[in-house]
Tab-separated table of C-alpha atoms in Angstrom:
chain	number	residue	atom	x	y	z
A	1171	UNK	CA	86.745	93.557	39.684
A	1172	UNK	CA	85.890	95.868	36.776
A	1173	UNK	CA	88.020	98.900	37.591
A	1174	UNK	CA	91.697	99.828	37.641
A	1175	UNK	CA	93.285	100.748	40.951
A	1176	UNK	CA	95.714	103.646	40.733
A	1177	UNK	CA	97.341	106.108	43.095
A	1178	UNK	CA	95.907	106.276	46.597
A	1179	UNK	CA	93.383	103.520	45.851
A	1180	UNK	CA	96.185	101.200	44.788
A	1181	UNK	CA	98.122	101.999	47.950
A	1182	UNK	CA	95.063	101.312	50.105
A	1183	UNK	CA	94.632	97.982	48.300
A	1184	UNK	CA	98.224	96.991	49.152
A	1185	UNK	CA	97.800	98.040	52.772
A	1186	UNK	CA	94.480	96.254	53.196
A	1187	UNK	CA	95.636	93.053	51.499
A	1188	UNK	CA	98.896	92.783	53.445
A	1189	UNK	CA	97.427	94.139	56.657
A	1190	UNK	CA	99.998	96.844	57.378
A	1191	UNK	CA	100.396	100.566	56.631
A	1192	UNK	CA	102.751	101.462	53.811
A	1193	UNK	CA	105.421	102.942	56.061
A	1194	UNK	CA	105.653	99.638	57.940
A	1195	UNK	CA	105.869	97.613	54.725
A	1196	UNK	CA	108.631	99.832	53.329
A	1197	UNK	CA	110.779	99.453	56.452
A	1198	UNK	CA	111.905	95.867	55.801
A	1199	UNK	CA	110.392	92.753	54.169
A	1200	UNK	CA	107.656	91.026	56.119
A	1201	UNK	CA	108.212	87.765	54.255
A	1202	UNK	CA	111.239	86.016	52.768
A	1203	UNK	CA	111.707	83.263	50.226
A	1204	UNK	CA	115.258	81.928	50.545
A	1205	UNK	CA	116.645	79.414	48.083
A	1206	UNK	CA	119.155	77.318	50.002
A	1207	UNK	CA	119.353	74.825	47.130
A	1208	UNK	CA	118.298	75.219	43.489
A	1209	UNK	CA	117.874	71.559	42.550
A	1210	UNK	CA	114.605	69.673	42.123
A	1211	UNK	CA	113.915	65.946	41.838
A	1212	UNK	CA	110.827	66.219	39.654
A	1213	UNK	CA	109.890	67.958	36.420
A	1214	UNK	CA	106.320	69.145	36.975
A	1215	UNK	CA	104.387	69.750	33.774
A	1216	UNK	CA	103.140	73.170	34.948
A	1217	UNK	CA	106.540	74.405	36.158
A	1218	UNK	CA	108.221	77.358	34.499
A	1219	UNK	CA	111.763	76.407	35.561
A	1220	UNK	CA	114.126	74.391	33.362
A	1221	UNK	CA	116.100	72.587	36.054
A	1222	UNK	CA	118.097	70.641	33.480
A	1223	UNK	CA	119.722	73.900	32.351
A	1224	UNK	CA	120.261	75.383	35.808
A	1225	UNK	CA	123.700	75.231	37.328
A	1226	UNK	CA	123.243	73.127	40.456
A	1227	UNK	CA	124.249	74.900	43.638
A	1228	UNK	CA	123.622	75.132	47.372
A	1229	UNK	CA	123.849	78.289	49.451
A	1230	UNK	CA	127.109	78.642	51.363
A	1231	UNK	CA	127.137	78.805	55.139
A	1232	UNK	CA	128.709	82.262	55.058
A	1233	UNK	CA	125.947	83.670	52.867
A	1234	UNK	CA	123.177	82.009	54.871
A	1235	UNK	CA	124.683	83.331	58.099
A	1236	UNK	CA	124.841	86.880	56.678
A	1237	UNK	CA	121.191	86.708	55.629
A	1238	UNK	CA	120.161	85.212	58.971
A	1239	UNK	CA	122.030	87.855	60.966
A	1240	UNK	CA	120.290	90.639	59.048
A	1241	UNK	CA	116.824	89.102	59.246
A	1242	UNK	CA	117.017	88.324	62.956
A	1243	UNK	CA	117.784	91.976	63.688
A	1244	UNK	CA	114.190	92.557	62.548
A	1245	UNK	CA	112.712	89.505	64.273
A	1246	UNK	CA	109.812	91.511	65.687
A	1247	UNK	CA	108.993	92.830	62.216
A	1248	UNK	CA	109.422	89.737	60.021
A	1249	UNK	CA	106.334	87.516	59.840
A	1250	UNK	CA	107.642	84.467	58.005
A	1251	UNK	CA	110.790	83.015	56.447
A	1252	UNK	CA	110.233	80.357	53.802
A	1253	UNK	CA	113.313	78.233	53.122
A	1254	UNK	CA	112.262	77.505	49.580
A	1255	UNK	CA	112.230	79.247	46.232
A	1256	UNK	CA	112.947	77.279	43.057
A	1257	UNK	CA	114.206	73.880	44.257
A	1258	UNK	CA	113.070	71.070	46.550
A	1259	UNK	CA	114.198	72.167	50.049
A	1260	UNK	CA	114.580	68.646	51.439
A	1261	UNK	CA	117.533	68.147	49.075
A	1262	UNK	CA	119.451	70.585	51.301
A	1263	UNK	CA	121.216	68.446	53.887
A	1264	UNK	CA	121.735	71.503	56.065
A	1265	UNK	CA	118.048	72.384	56.170
A	1266	UNK	CA	117.457	71.335	59.823
A	1267	UNK	CA	120.388	73.379	61.124
A	1268	UNK	CA	119.255	76.374	59.089
A	1269	UNK	CA	115.739	76.146	60.486
A	1270	UNK	CA	117.167	75.952	63.986
A	1271	UNK	CA	119.438	78.955	63.446
A	1272	UNK	CA	116.532	81.152	62.354
A	1273	UNK	CA	114.365	80.011	65.267
A	1274	UNK	CA	117.183	80.737	67.709
A	1275	UNK	CA	117.318	84.221	66.201
A	1276	UNK	CA	113.708	84.831	67.171
A	1277	UNK	CA	111.967	84.422	63.811
A	1278	UNK	CA	108.278	83.795	64.515
A	1279	UNK	CA	107.454	81.440	61.686
A	1280	UNK	CA	109.636	79.171	59.517
A	1281	UNK	CA	108.067	77.446	56.531
A	1282	UNK	CA	109.056	75.093	53.746
A	1283	UNK	CA	107.143	73.968	50.655
A	1284	UNK	CA	107.837	70.410	49.507
A	1285	UNK	CA	106.670	67.687	47.157
A	1286	UNK	CA	107.156	65.252	50.111
A	1287	UNK	CA	108.948	62.625	48.028
A	1288	UNK	CA	111.950	62.814	50.383
A	1289	UNK	CA	109.949	63.373	53.566
A	1290	UNK	CA	110.768	60.042	55.194
A	1291	UNK	CA	110.576	59.600	58.953
A	1292	UNK	CA	114.225	60.527	59.533
A	1293	UNK	CA	113.998	63.836	57.662
A	1294	UNK	CA	110.592	64.524	59.152
A	1295	UNK	CA	111.889	64.146	62.684
A	1296	UNK	CA	114.892	66.368	61.928
A	1297	UNK	CA	112.890	69.319	60.631
A	1298	UNK	CA	110.228	69.019	63.339
A	1299	UNK	CA	112.865	68.894	66.068
A	1300	UNK	CA	114.638	71.884	64.483
A	1301	UNK	CA	111.549	74.027	65.062
A	1302	UNK	CA	109.715	74.124	61.732
A	1303	UNK	CA	106.405	75.970	62.112
A	1304	UNK	CA	104.684	75.272	58.782
A	1305	UNK	CA	104.974	72.955	55.821
A	1306	UNK	CA	103.152	73.235	52.512
A	1307	UNK	CA	102.886	69.856	50.810
A	1308	UNK	CA	101.616	69.637	47.261
A	1309	UNK	CA	99.870	66.473	46.109
A	1310	UNK	CA	98.246	67.161	42.752
A	1311	UNK	CA	95.977	64.154	42.621
A	1312	UNK	CA	94.793	61.179	44.621
A	1313	UNK	CA	94.960	59.152	41.419
A	1314	UNK	CA	98.312	57.487	40.793
A	1315	UNK	CA	98.294	57.931	37.025
A	1316	UNK	CA	97.338	61.606	37.181
A	1317	UNK	CA	99.819	62.409	39.942
A	1318	UNK	CA	102.725	60.731	38.183
A	1319	UNK	CA	101.853	62.475	34.922
A	1320	UNK	CA	101.817	65.889	36.615
A	1321	UNK	CA	104.984	65.186	38.640
A	1322	UNK	CA	107.312	62.925	36.630
A	1323	UNK	CA	110.039	61.031	38.541
A	1324	UNK	CA	107.913	60.812	41.705
A	1325	UNK	CA	106.007	57.760	42.923
A	1326	UNK	CA	102.511	58.301	44.256
A	1327	UNK	CA	102.690	55.547	46.868
A	1328	UNK	CA	105.904	56.954	48.360
A	1329	UNK	CA	104.637	60.517	48.502
A	1330	UNK	CA	101.253	59.591	49.966
A	1331	UNK	CA	102.814	57.377	52.649
A	1332	UNK	CA	105.307	60.099	53.560
A	1333	UNK	CA	102.464	62.579	54.052
A	1334	UNK	CA	100.427	60.217	56.236
A	1335	UNK	CA	103.496	59.321	58.300
A	1336	UNK	CA	104.440	62.994	58.666
A	1337	UNK	CA	100.989	63.872	60.000
A	1338	UNK	CA	101.287	61.121	62.608
A	1339	UNK	CA	104.787	62.166	63.640
A	1340	UNK	CA	103.790	65.828	63.790
A	1341	UNK	CA	100.896	64.900	66.078
A	1342	UNK	CA	103.370	63.198	68.421
A	1343	UNK	CA	106.223	65.715	68.386
A	1344	UNK	CA	104.641	69.124	67.768
A	1345	UNK	CA	100.870	69.353	67.207
A	1346	UNK	CA	101.202	73.127	66.732
A	1347	UNK	CA	103.137	72.701	63.484
A	1348	UNK	CA	100.760	73.646	60.659
A	1349	UNK	CA	100.390	71.353	57.656
A	1350	UNK	CA	98.904	72.619	54.420
A	1351	UNK	CA	97.975	69.965	51.882
A	1352	UNK	CA	97.448	71.589	48.518
A	1353	UNK	CA	96.636	70.664	44.949
A	1354	UNK	CA	97.604	72.747	41.918
A	1355	UNK	CA	94.425	72.896	39.858
A	1356	UNK	CA	94.825	72.212	36.134
A	1357	UNK	CA	93.149	70.304	33.317
A	1358	UNK	CA	94.227	66.850	34.479
A	1359	UNK	CA	92.792	67.166	38.001
A	1360	UNK	CA	90.053	69.775	37.510
A	1361	UNK	CA	87.284	67.388	38.580
A	1362	UNK	CA	89.034	66.292	41.792
A	1363	UNK	CA	88.394	69.436	43.869
A	1364	UNK	CA	85.665	67.997	46.074
A	1365	UNK	CA	87.175	64.540	46.483
A	1366	UNK	CA	90.569	66.036	47.357
A	1367	UNK	CA	89.085	68.213	50.078
A	1368	UNK	CA	86.862	65.463	51.464
A	1369	UNK	CA	89.825	63.088	51.629
A	1370	UNK	CA	92.177	65.338	53.572
A	1371	UNK	CA	89.963	67.273	55.979
A	1372	UNK	CA	89.303	64.345	58.364
A	1373	UNK	CA	92.974	63.341	58.355
A	1374	UNK	CA	94.327	66.667	59.590
A	1375	UNK	CA	94.255	68.775	62.749
A	1376	UNK	CA	92.207	71.921	63.492
A	1377	UNK	CA	95.178	74.218	62.776
A	1378	UNK	CA	95.842	72.680	59.341
A	1379	UNK	CA	94.731	73.718	55.860
A	1380	UNK	CA	93.482	72.079	52.674
A	1381	UNK	CA	93.981	74.250	49.597
A	1382	UNK	CA	93.141	73.866	45.933
A	1383	UNK	CA	95.200	76.503	44.160
A	1384	UNK	CA	94.870	77.562	40.545
A	1385	UNK	CA	97.885	76.927	38.341
A	1386	UNK	CA	99.639	80.196	37.481
A	1387	UNK	CA	101.432	81.212	34.311
A	1388	UNK	CA	104.901	81.913	35.750
A	1389	UNK	CA	104.973	85.557	34.778
A	1390	UNK	CA	103.224	84.845	31.470
A	1391	UNK	CA	105.979	82.427	30.399
A	1392	UNK	CA	103.959	79.187	30.625
A	1393	UNK	CA	100.620	78.282	29.104
A	1394	UNK	CA	98.292	76.869	31.743
A	1395	UNK	CA	94.582	76.344	32.096
A	1396	UNK	CA	92.631	79.619	32.040
A	1397	UNK	CA	90.155	80.341	34.836
A	1398	UNK	CA	88.401	83.407	33.434
A	1399	UNK	CA	90.043	86.134	35.508
A	1400	UNK	CA	93.139	86.636	33.381
A	1401	UNK	CA	91.949	89.922	31.868
A	1402	UNK	CA	91.662	91.578	35.300
A	1403	UNK	CA	95.159	90.755	36.569
A	1404	UNK	CA	96.658	94.092	35.517
A	1405	UNK	CA	93.930	96.057	37.293
A	1406	UNK	CA	95.632	95.827	40.688
A	1407	UNK	CA	99.221	96.149	41.969
A	1408	UNK	CA	101.045	92.963	42.929
A	1409	UNK	CA	101.333	92.768	46.715
A	1410	UNK	CA	104.590	90.796	46.507
A	1411	UNK	CA	106.481	94.013	45.763
A	1412	UNK	CA	105.634	95.350	49.234
A	1413	UNK	CA	105.652	92.101	51.171
A	1414	UNK	CA	108.223	89.562	50.035
A	1415	UNK	CA	111.937	89.455	49.197
A	1416	UNK	CA	113.261	86.498	47.205
A	1417	UNK	CA	116.912	85.552	47.642
A	1418	UNK	CA	118.527	83.046	45.286
A	1419	UNK	CA	121.223	80.560	46.143
A	1420	UNK	CA	124.026	82.914	45.037
A	1421	UNK	CA	122.622	85.907	46.890
A	1422	UNK	CA	121.020	87.465	43.842
A	1423	UNK	CA	117.650	89.093	44.540
A	1424	UNK	CA	115.215	88.942	41.649
A	1425	UNK	CA	112.009	90.909	41.407
A	1426	UNK	CA	109.816	88.141	42.822
A	1427	UNK	CA	109.344	84.394	42.992
A	1428	UNK	CA	108.520	84.379	39.272
A	1429	UNK	CA	111.855	85.969	38.389
A	1430	UNK	CA	113.615	82.618	38.398
A	1431	UNK	CA	116.505	83.862	36.244
A	1432	UNK	CA	116.807	87.250	37.968
A	1433	UNK	CA	116.008	89.068	34.737
A	1434	UNK	CA	114.966	92.081	36.845
A	1435	UNK	CA	117.689	92.105	39.507
A	1436	UNK	CA	117.095	94.224	42.581
A	1437	UNK	CA	120.524	93.709	44.105
A	1438	UNK	CA	122.758	91.095	45.669
A	1439	UNK	CA	122.978	90.340	49.373
A	1440	UNK	CA	126.636	89.363	49.073
A	1441	UNK	CA	127.508	93.027	48.614
A	1442	UNK	CA	124.423	94.876	49.929
A	1443	UNK	CA	122.245	94.735	52.992
A	1444	UNK	CA	118.674	93.507	52.733
A	1445	UNK	CA	117.433	96.914	53.880
A	1446	UNK	CA	119.392	98.622	51.078
A	1447	UNK	CA	117.879	96.350	48.453
A	1448	UNK	CA	114.363	96.689	49.871
A	1449	UNK	CA	114.518	100.476	49.654
A	1450	UNK	CA	116.676	100.612	46.529
A	1451	UNK	CA	115.860	102.352	43.274
A	1452	UNK	CA	115.191	99.209	41.152
A	1453	UNK	CA	112.346	98.061	43.404
A	1454	UNK	CA	111.038	101.593	44.005
A	1455	UNK	CA	110.750	102.139	40.257
A	1456	UNK	CA	108.727	98.982	39.701
A	1457	UNK	CA	106.483	99.687	42.688
A	1458	UNK	CA	105.729	103.087	41.189
A	1459	UNK	CA	104.679	101.454	37.908
A	1460	UNK	CA	102.236	99.231	39.771
A	1461	UNK	CA	100.793	102.131	41.758
A	1462	UNK	CA	100.362	104.117	38.535
A	1463	UNK	CA	98.358	101.245	37.040
A	1464	UNK	CA	101.127	100.493	34.556
A	1465	UNK	CA	102.264	97.017	35.583
A	1466	UNK	CA	101.605	95.935	32.000
A	1467	UNK	CA	104.739	97.867	31.009
A	1468	UNK	CA	106.877	95.328	32.886
A	1469	UNK	CA	107.027	92.118	30.871
A	1470	UNK	CA	107.323	89.828	33.890
A	1471	UNK	CA	104.398	91.522	35.652
A	1472	UNK	CA	102.123	91.854	32.630
A	1473	UNK	CA	99.195	89.457	33.161
A	1474	UNK	CA	101.174	87.356	35.663
A	1475	UNK	CA	98.638	85.257	37.564
A	1476	UNK	CA	100.666	84.097	40.561
A	1477	UNK	CA	99.012	86.597	42.960
A	1478	UNK	CA	95.592	86.729	41.316
A	1479	UNK	CA	92.787	87.876	43.615
A	1480	UNK	CA	91.052	84.516	43.198
A	1481	UNK	CA	94.204	82.468	43.739
A	1482	UNK	CA	92.446	79.653	45.573
A	1483	UNK	CA	89.630	77.659	44.025
A	1484	UNK	CA	88.979	75.982	47.376
A	1485	UNK	CA	90.402	76.979	50.738
A	1486	UNK	CA	89.600	75.259	53.993
A	1487	UNK	CA	91.234	76.347	57.222
A	1488	UNK	CA	90.087	73.544	59.426
A	1489	UNK	CA	89.768	75.523	62.645
A	1490	UNK	CA	86.924	77.479	61.030
A	1491	UNK	CA	85.284	74.482	59.379
């Protein structure tokens, strides 16, 4: 892309990319990222979160119930709820009951993203039985030394076995549950794209996905491998501002999934409704900057590569293979 999108062209870009007219998008979030626990059991080298300095916490039942009650009122509108934000979701012992509660409320699709280190058969059965619809599992290399360098504290053999066992159990209990196996592309695994794809495609079902995703720079706070499109990032508005609301463990709503410290707070669901925050002045102001072609004026948005147009280096949805 060699042009800047502004005004009506920027709005059309948002609508086309997300697949809905603006008035529908502004009604209520289509997607949610909910952090039910903010702890992680690895320290990935490309991660922009300092978990050692974070105050460990889990979302209270009262707060989760408030969020659930508000979201389920819009069950026909909401496309997906992801019970994940900064931490490893399988560390939340209440995860199965929370999945079940959202499904009982009519939410179409519940997702988690996991490093699979804790995805043993017992936990796997619990989340499948609870009604999980999708799981994104990241395995950054098929080579033990590379994987354990990228994801310290994890053991390759454990993670790989958990993934294989989960696929088998999913096939038995709910073949409709979608599994995405993904690799975060970076210098250490850059030459594994083809082998990674070739390894996983025959092991998965037609509704599954194999993704090689470029490492992003966490709102320009982390230095990662460059892929040549960095200079065009500011040319388009970030679709996350019209599609996704991110709720932290304490109810704080930051600008997006890159706002891990809520440096640009939009509101707090403990004292506001989700609809109020979604239509509130803080988010409206930042959306306007993006539409005006001025996202560079917002430090967190300036050259942030998380929603780059060429996010995926390799994407294989098996049903179309």
